[in-house]
CSV table of C-alpha atoms in Angstrom, one decimal:
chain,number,residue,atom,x,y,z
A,30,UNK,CA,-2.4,12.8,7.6
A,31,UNK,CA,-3.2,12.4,4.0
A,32,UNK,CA,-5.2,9.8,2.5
A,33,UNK,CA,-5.8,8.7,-1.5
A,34,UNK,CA,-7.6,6.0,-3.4
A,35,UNK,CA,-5.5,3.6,-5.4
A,36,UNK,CA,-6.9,1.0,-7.7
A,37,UNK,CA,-4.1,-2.1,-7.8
A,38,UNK,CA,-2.6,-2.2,-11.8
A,39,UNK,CA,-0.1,-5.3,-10.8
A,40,UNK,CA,-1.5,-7.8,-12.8
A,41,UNK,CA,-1.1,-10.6,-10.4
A,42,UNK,CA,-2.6,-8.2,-7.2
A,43,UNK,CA,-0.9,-8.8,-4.2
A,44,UNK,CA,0.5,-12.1,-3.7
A,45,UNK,CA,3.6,-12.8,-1.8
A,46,UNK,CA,6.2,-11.2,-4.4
A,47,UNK,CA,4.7,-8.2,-4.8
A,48,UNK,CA,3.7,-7.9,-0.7
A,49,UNK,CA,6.9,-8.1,0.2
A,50,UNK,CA,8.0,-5.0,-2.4
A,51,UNK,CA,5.5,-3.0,-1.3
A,52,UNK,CA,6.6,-3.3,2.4
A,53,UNK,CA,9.9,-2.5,1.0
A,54,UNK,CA,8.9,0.9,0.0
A,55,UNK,CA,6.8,1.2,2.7
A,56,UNK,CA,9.5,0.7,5.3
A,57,UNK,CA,11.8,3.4,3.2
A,58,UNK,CA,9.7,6.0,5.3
A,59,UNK,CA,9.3,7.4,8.8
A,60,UNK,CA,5.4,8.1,8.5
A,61,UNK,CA,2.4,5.4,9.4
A,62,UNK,CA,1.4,3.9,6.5
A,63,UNK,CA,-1.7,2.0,6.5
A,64,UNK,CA,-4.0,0.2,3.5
A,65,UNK,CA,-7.4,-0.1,3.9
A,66,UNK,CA,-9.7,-2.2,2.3
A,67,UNK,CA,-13.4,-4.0,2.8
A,68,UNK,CA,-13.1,-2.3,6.7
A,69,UNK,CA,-9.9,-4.0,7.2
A,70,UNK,CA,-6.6,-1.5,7.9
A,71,UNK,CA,-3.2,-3.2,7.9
A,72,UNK,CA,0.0,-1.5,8.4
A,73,UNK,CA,2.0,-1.5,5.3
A,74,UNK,CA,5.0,-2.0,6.7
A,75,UNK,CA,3.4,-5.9,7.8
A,76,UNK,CA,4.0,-8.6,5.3
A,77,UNK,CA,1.8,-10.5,7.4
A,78,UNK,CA,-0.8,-7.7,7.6
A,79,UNK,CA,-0.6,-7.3,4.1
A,80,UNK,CA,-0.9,-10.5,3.0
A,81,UNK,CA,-4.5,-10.6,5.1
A,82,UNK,CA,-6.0,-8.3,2.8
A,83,UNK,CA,-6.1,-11.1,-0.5
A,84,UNK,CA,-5.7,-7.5,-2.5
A,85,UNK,CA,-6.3,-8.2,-6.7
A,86,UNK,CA,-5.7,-6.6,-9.7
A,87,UNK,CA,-8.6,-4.2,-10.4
A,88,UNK,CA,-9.2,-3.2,-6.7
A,89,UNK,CA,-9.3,-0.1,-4.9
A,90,UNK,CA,-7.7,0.3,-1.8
A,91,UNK,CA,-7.2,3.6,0.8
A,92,UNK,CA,-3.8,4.0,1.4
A,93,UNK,CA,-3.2,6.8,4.5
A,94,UNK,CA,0.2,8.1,5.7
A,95,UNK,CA,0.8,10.0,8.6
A,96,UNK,CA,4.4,11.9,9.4
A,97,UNK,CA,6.7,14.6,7.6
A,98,UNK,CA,7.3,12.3,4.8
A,99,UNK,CA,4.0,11.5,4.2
A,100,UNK,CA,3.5,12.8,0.9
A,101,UNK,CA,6.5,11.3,-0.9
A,102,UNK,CA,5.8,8.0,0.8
A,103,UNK,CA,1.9,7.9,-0.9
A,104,UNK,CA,3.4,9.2,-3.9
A,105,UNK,CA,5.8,6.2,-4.2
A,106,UNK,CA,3.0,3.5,-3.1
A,107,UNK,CA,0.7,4.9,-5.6
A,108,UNK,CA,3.5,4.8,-7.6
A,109,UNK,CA,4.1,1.1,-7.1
A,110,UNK,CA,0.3,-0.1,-6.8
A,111,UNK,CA,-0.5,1.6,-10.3
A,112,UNK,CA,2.4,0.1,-12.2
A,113,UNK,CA,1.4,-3.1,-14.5
């Protein structure tokens, strides 16, 4: 399991649109994926889950993944969370 900080870049944080592209990549990989903020964890693959969180621009978020793609699925989240 391997975990990283990642401060959200998308302008408009994480309403719907971009929710529902980031459980796109999410769900490209076999590992658990799971964002944490404020004490909440939601599975990444859940647009519902996701959506919970209220996630903006500016904030930092723990994202963890957990299987034998782990490392290329954080990549590609931070990936995604840090682009503007």
């Amino acid at each position: 399991m391997i975990k990283q900080e990642i401060t959200i870049q998308i302008p408009e944080g994480l309403e719907a649109r971009p929710v529902a592209l980031l459980v796109q990549v999410a769900s490209q990989y076999g590992s658990e994926i799971y964002v944490e903020s404020d004490n909440k964890k939601v599975n990444a693959k859940s647009i519902m889950g996701m959506m919970t969180l209220g996630l903006y621009a500016g904030e930092t978020v723990t994202v963890s993944a957990n299987g034998e793609d782990e490392e290329e699925a954080l990549a590609n989240i931070e990936k995604f969370l840090s682009s503007k």
